[in-house]
PDB file of C-alpha atoms and ligand atoms in Angstrom:
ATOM      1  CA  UNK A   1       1.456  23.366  -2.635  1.00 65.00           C
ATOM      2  CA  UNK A   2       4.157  21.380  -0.256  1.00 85.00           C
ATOM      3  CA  UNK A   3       5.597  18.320  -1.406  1.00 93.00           C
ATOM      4  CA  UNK A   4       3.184  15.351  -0.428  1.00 97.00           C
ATOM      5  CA  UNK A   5       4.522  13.229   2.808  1.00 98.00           C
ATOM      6  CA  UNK A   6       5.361   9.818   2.251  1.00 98.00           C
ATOM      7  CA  UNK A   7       3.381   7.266   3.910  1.00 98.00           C
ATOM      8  CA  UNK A   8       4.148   3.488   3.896  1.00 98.00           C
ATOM      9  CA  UNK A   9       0.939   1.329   4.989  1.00 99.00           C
ATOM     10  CA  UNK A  10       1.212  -2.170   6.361  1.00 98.00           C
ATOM     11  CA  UNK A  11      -1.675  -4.255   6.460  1.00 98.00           C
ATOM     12  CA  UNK A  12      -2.590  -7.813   7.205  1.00 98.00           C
ATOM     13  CA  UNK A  13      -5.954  -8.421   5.945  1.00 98.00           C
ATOM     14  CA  UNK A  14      -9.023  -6.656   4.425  1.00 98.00           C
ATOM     15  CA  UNK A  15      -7.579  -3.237   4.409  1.00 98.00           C
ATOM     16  CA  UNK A  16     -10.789  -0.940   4.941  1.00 98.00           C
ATOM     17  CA  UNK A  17      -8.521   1.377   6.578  1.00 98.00           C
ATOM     18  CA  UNK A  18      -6.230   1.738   3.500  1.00 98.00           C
ATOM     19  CA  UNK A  19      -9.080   2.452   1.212  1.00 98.00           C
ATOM     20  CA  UNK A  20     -10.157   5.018   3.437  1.00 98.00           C
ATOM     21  CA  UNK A  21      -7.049   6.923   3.224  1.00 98.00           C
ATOM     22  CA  UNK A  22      -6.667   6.313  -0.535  1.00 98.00           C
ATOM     23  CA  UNK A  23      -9.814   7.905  -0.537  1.00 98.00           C
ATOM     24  CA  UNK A  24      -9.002  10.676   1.059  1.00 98.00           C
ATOM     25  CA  UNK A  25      -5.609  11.154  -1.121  1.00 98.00           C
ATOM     26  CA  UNK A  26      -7.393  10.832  -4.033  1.00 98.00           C
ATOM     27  CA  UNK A  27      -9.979  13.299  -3.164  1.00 98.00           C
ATOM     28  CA  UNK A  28      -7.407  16.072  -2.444  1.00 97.00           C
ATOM     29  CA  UNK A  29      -8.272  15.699   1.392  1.00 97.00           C
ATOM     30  CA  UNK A  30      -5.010  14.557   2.571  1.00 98.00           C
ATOM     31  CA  UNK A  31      -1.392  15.294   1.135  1.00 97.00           C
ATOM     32  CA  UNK A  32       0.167  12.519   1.056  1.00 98.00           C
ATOM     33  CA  UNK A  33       1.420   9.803  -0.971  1.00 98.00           C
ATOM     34  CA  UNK A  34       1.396   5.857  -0.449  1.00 98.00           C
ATOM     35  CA  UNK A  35       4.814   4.489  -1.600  1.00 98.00           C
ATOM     36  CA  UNK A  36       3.945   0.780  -1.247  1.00 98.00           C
ATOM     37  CA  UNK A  37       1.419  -1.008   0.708  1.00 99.00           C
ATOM     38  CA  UNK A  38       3.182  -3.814   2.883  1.00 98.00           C
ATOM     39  CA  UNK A  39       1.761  -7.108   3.873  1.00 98.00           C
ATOM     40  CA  UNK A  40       2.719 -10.108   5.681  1.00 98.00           C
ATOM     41  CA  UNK A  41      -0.329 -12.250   4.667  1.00 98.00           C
ATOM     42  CA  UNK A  42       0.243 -12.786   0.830  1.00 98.00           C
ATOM     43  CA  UNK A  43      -4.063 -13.007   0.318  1.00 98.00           C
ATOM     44  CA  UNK A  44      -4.795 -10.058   2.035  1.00 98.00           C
ATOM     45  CA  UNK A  45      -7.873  -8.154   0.054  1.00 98.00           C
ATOM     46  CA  UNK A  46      -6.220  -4.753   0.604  1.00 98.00           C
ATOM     47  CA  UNK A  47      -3.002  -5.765  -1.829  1.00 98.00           C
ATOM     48  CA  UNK A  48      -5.594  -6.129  -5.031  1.00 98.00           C
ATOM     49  CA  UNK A  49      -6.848  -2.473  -2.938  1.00 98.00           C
ATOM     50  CA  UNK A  50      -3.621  -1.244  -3.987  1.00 98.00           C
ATOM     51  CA  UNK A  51      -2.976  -2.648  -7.104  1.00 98.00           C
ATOM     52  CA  UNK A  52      -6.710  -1.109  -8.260  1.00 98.00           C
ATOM     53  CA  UNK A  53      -5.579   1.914  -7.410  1.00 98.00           C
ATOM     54  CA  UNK A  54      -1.650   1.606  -9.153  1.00 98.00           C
ATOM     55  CA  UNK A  55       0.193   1.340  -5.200  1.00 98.00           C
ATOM     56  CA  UNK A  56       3.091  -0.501  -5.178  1.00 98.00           C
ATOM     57  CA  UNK A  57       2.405  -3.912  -3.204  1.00 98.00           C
ATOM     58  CA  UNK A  58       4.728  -5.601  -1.478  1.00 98.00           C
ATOM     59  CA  UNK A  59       4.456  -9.060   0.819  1.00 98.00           C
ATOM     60  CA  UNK A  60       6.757  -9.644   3.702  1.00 98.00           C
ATOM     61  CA  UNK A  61       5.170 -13.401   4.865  1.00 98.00           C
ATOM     62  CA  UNK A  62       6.524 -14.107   8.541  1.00 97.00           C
ATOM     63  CA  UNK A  63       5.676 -17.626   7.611  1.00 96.00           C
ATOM     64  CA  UNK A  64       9.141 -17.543   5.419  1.00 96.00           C
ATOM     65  CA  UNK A  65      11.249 -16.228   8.413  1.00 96.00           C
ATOM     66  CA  UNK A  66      13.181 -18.600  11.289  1.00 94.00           C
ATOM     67  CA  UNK A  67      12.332 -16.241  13.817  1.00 94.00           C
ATOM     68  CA  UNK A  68      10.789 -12.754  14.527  1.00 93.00           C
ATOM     69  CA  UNK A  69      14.091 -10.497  14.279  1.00 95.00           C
ATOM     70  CA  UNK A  70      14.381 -12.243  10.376  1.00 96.00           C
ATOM     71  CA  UNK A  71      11.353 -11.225   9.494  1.00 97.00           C
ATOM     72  CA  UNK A  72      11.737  -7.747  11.336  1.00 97.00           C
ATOM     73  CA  UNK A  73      14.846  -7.014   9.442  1.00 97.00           C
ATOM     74  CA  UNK A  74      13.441  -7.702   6.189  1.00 98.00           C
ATOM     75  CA  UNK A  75      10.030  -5.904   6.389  1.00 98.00           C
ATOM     76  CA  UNK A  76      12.486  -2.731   7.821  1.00 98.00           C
ATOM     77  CA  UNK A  77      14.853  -3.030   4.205  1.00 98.00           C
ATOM     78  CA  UNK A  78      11.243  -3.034   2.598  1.00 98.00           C
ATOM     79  CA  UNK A  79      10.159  -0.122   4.034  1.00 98.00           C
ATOM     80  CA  UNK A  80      13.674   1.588   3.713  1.00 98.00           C
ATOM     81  CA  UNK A  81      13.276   1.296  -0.248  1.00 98.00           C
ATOM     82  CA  UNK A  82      10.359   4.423   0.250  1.00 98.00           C
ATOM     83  CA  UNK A  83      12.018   6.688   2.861  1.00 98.00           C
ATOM     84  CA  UNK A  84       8.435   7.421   4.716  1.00 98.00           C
ATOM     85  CA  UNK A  85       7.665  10.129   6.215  1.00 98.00           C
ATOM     86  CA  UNK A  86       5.015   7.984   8.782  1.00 98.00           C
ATOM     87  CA  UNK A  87       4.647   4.357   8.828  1.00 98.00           C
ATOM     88  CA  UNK A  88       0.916   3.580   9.184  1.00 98.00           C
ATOM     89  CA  UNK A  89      -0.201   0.193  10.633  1.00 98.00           C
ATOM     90  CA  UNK A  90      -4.147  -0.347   9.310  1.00 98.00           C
ATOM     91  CA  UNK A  91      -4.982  -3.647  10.726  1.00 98.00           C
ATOM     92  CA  UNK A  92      -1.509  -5.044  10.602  1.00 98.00           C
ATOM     93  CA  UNK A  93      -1.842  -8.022  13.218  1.00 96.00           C
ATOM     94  CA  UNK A  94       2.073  -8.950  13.960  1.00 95.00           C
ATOM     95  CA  UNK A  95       4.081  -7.553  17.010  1.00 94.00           C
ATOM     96  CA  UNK A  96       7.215  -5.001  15.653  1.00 96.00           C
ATOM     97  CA  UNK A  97      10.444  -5.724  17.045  1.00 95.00           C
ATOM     98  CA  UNK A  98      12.439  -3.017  18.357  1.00 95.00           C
ATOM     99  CA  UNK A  99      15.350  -2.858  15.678  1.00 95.00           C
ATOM    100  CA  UNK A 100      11.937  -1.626  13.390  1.00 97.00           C
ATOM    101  CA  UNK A 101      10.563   0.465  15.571  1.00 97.00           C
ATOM    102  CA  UNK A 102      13.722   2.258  17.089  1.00 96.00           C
ATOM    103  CA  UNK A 103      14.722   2.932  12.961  1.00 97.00           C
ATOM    104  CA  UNK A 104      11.220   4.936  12.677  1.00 97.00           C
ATOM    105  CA  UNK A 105      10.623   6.150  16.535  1.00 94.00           C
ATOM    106  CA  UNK A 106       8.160   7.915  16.629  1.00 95.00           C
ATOM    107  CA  UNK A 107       6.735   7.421  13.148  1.00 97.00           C
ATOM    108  CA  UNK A 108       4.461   4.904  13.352  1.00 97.00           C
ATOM    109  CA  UNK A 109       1.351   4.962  14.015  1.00 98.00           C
ATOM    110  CA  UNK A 110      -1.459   2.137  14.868  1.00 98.00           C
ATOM    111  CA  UNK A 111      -5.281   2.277  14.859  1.00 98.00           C
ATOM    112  CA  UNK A 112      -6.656  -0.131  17.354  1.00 98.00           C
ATOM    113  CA  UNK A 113      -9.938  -0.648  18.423  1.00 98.00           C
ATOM    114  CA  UNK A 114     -10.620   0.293  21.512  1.00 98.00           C
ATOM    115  CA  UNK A 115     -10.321   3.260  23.892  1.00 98.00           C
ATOM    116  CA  UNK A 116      -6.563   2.931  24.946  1.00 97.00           C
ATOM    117  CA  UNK A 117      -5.341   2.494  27.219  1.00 97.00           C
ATOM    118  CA  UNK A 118      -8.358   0.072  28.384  1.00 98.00           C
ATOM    119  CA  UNK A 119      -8.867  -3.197  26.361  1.00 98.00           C
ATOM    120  CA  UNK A 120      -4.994  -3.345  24.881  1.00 97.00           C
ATOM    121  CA  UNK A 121      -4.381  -6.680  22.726  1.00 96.00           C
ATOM    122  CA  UNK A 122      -7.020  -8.878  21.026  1.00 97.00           C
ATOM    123  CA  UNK A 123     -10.678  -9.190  20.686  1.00 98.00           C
ATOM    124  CA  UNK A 124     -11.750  -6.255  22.375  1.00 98.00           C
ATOM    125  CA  UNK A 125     -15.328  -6.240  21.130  1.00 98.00           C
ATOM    126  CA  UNK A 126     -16.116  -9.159  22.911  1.00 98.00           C
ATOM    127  CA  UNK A 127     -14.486  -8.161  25.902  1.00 98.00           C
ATOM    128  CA  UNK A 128     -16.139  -4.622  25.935  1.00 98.00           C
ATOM    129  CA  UNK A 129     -19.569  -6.692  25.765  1.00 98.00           C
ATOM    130  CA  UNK A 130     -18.576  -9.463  28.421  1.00 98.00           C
ATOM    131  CA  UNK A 131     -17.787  -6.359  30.583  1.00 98.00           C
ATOM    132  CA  UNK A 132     -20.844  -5.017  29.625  1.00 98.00           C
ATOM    133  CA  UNK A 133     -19.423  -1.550  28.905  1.00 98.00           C
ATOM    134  CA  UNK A 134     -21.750   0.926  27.787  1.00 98.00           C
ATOM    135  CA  UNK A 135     -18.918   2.408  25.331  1.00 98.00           C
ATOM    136  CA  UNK A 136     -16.193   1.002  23.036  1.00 98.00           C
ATOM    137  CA  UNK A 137     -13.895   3.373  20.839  1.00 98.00           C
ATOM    138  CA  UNK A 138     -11.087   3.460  18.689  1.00 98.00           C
ATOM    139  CA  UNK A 139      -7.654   4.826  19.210  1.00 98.00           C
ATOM    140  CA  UNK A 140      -4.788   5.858  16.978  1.00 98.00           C
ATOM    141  CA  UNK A 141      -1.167   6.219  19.082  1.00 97.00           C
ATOM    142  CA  UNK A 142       2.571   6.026  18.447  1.00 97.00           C
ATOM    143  CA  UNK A 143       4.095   2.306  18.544  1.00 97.00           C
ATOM    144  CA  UNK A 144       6.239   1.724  20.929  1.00 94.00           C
ATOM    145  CA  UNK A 145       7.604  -1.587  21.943  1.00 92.00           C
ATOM    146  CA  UNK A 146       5.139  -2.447  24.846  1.00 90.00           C
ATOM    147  CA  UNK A 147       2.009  -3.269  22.997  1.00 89.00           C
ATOM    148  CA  UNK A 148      -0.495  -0.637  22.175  1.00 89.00           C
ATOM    149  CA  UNK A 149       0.967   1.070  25.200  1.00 92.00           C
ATOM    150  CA  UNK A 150       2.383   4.543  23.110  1.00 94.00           C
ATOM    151  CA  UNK A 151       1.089   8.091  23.242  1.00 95.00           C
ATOM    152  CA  UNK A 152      -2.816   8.165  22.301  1.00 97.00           C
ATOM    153  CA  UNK A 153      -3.098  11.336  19.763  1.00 98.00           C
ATOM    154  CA  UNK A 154      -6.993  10.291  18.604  1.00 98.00           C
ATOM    155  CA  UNK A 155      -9.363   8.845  20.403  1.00 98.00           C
ATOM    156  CA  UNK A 156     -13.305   8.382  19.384  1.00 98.00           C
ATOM    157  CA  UNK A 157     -16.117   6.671  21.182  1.00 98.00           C
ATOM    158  CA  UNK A 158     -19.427   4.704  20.629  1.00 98.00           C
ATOM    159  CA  UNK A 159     -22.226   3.676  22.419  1.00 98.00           C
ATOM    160  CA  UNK A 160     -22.992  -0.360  23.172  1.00 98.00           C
ATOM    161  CA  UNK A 161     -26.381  -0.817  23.440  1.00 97.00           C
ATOM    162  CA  UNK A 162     -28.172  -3.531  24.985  1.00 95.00           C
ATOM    163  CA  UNK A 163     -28.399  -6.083  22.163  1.00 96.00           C
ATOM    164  CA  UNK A 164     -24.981  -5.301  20.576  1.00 98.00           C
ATOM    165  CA  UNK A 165     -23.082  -7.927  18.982  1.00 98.00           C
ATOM    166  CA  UNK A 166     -19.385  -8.111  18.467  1.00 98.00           C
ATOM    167  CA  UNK A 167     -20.012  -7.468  14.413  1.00 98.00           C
ATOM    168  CA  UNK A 168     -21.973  -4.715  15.520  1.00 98.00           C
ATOM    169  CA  UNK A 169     -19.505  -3.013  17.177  1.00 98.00           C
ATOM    170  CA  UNK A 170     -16.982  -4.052  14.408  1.00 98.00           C
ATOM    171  CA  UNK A 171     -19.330  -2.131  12.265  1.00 98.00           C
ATOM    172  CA  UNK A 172     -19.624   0.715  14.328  1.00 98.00           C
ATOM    173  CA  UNK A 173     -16.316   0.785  14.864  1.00 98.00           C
ATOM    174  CA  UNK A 174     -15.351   0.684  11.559  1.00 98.00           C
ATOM    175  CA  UNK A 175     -17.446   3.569  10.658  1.00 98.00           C
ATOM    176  CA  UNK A 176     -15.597   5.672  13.329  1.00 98.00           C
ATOM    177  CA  UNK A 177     -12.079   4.568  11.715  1.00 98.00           C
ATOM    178  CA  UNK A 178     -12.540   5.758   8.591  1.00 98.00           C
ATOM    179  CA  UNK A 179     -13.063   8.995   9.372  1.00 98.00           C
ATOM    180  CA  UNK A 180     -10.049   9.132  11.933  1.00 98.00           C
ATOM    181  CA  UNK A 181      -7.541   7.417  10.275  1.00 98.00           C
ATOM    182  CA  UNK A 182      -7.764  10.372   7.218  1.00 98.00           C
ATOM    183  CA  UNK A 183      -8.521  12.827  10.191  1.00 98.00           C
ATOM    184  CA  UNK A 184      -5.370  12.297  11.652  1.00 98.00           C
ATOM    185  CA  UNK A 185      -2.986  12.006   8.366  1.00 98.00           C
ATOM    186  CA  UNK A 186      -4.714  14.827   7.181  1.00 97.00           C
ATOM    187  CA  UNK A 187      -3.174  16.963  10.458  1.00 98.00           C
ATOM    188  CA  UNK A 188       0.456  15.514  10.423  1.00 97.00           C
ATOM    189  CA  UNK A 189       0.589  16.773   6.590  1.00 97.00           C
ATOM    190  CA  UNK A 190      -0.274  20.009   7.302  1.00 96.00           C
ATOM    191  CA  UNK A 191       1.439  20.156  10.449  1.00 96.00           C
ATOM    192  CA  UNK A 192      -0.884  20.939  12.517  1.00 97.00           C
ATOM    193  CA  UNK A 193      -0.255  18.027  14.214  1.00 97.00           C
ATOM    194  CA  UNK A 194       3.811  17.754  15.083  1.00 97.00           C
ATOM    195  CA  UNK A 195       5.413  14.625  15.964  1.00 95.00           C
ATOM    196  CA  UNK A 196       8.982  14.728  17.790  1.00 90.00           C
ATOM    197  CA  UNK A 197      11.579  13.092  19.837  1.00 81.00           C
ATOM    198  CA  UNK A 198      10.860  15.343  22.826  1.00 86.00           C
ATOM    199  CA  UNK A 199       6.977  16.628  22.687  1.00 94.00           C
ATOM    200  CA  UNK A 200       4.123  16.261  20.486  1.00 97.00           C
ATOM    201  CA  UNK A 201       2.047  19.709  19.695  1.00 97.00           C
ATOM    202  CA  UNK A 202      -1.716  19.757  18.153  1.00 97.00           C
ATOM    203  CA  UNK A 203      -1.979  23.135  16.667  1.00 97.00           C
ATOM    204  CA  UNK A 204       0.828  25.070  18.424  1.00 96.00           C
ATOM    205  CA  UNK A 205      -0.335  23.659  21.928  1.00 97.00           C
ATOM    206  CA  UNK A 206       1.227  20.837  23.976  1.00 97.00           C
ATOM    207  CA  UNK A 207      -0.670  17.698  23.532  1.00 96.00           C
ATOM    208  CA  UNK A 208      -1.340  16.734  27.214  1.00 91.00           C
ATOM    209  CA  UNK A 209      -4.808  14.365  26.117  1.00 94.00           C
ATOM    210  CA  UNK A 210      -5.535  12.526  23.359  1.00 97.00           C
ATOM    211  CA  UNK A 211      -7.522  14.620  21.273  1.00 97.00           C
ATOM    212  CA  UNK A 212     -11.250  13.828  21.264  1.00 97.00           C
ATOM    213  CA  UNK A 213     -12.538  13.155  17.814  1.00 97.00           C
ATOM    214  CA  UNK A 214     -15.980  14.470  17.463  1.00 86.00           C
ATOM    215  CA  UNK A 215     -17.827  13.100  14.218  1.00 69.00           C
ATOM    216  CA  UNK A 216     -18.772  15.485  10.929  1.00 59.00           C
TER     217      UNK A 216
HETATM  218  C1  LIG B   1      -9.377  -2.465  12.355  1.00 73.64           C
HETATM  219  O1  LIG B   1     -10.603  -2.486  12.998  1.00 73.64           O
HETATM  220  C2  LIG B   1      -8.267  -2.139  13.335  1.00 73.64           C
HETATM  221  O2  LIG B   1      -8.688  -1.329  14.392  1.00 73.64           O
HETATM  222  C3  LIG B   1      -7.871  -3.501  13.829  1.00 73.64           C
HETATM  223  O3  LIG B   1      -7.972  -4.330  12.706  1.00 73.64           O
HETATM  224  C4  LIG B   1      -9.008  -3.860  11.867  1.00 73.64           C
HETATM  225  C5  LIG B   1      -8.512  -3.864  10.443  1.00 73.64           C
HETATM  226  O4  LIG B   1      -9.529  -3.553   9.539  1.00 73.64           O
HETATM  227  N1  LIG B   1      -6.534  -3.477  14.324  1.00 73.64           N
HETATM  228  C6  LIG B   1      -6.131  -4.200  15.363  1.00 73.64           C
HETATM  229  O5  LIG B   1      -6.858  -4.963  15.961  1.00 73.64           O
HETATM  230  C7  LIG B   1      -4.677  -4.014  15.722  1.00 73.64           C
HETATM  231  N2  LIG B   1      -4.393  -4.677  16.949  1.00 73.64           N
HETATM  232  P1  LIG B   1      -9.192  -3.252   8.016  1.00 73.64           P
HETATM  233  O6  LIG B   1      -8.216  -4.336   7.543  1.00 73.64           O
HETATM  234  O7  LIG B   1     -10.505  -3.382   7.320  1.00 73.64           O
HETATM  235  O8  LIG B   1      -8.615  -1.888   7.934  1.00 73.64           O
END
């Protein structure tokens, strides 16, 4: 059995994401191990996630920092203490600055929910239904420093139906999330999946599409 790869997770609120990947750890699914959990909102639900489950917490408020580069600097020295592997943002709602994300290029990843690159940013739900889309989707990519703009490596779709509402699709979304977010981590641990400076490979082949996450 290979060493397990270090993952760091940063959060900002409920943290169904991290439980879904603790899951997955904890049933043998995925190789990995979660140094610390990070957050920048000090009641986030998913810290007392952790802490049920014996993860190191850790809160990096931006509400203590002068500016954004402060608080960039210090959530980087926090996540230097666990030498990750991957750096994986589950509903962490603050923009990285580049100092972070030039230190892990490459290494972090973000779920967001939508199917990138349409409906970057905020609220997507309700903009899907305004727009009265017949699909909505999640997305996991690379950060990069324009916003949700790096490469797409997952990508998963749902239907909107008529009377949808925007916790609907929240809900459906969330269902879809779970299983990606595991999905995914699962394929960087065992390398089937390979992340690097020059090309990205999904099982030995060039990764010219996101791949296509089909459910079961
Ligand atoms: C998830 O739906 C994720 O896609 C979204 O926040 C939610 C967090 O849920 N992320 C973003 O909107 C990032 N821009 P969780 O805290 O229950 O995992």
């Amino acid at each position: 059995m290979t060493e397990p790869v270090k993952l760091v997770v940063i959060i900002s609120g409920n943290g169904s994401n991290l439980q879904s990947i603790i899951n997955a750890i904890e049933s043998g699914q995925v190789n990995a191990k979660i140094g610390a959990v990070i957050s920048n909102n000090p009641n986030a639900f998913g810290l007392s996630r952790a802490k049920k489950h014996s993860i190191k917490q850790q809160i990096v408020d931006h509400r203590s920092f002068n500016d954004r580069g402060a608080f960039d600097q210090s959530l980087l020295e926090t996540v230097n203490r666990y030498s990750p592997d991957f750096i994986v943002l589950a509903g962490f709602m603050r923009i990285l600055g580049s100092a972070f994300i030039q230190a892990y290029e490459g290494k972090i990843l973000n779920i967001h929910p939508s199917i990138l690159p349409d409906y970057k940013g905020l609220n997507t739900h309700q903009r899907a239904i305004d727009n009265q889309e017949t699909e909505h989707g999640v997305s996991i990519h690379l950060v990069t420093e324009s916003l949700d703009d790096g490469q797409v490596l997952l990508r998963g779709r749902y239907p909107i139906e008529a009377r949808d509402t925007v916790e609907d699709l929240q809900r459906k979304g969330h269902a879809l999330e779970h299983q990606m977010y595991p999905r995914l981590i699962q394929w960087l641990c065992d390398q089937e999946l390979e992340v690097s400076p020059n090309e990205i490979t999904f099982r030995k082949q060039l990764l010219s599409h996101p791949i296509e996450f089909n459910h079961g």
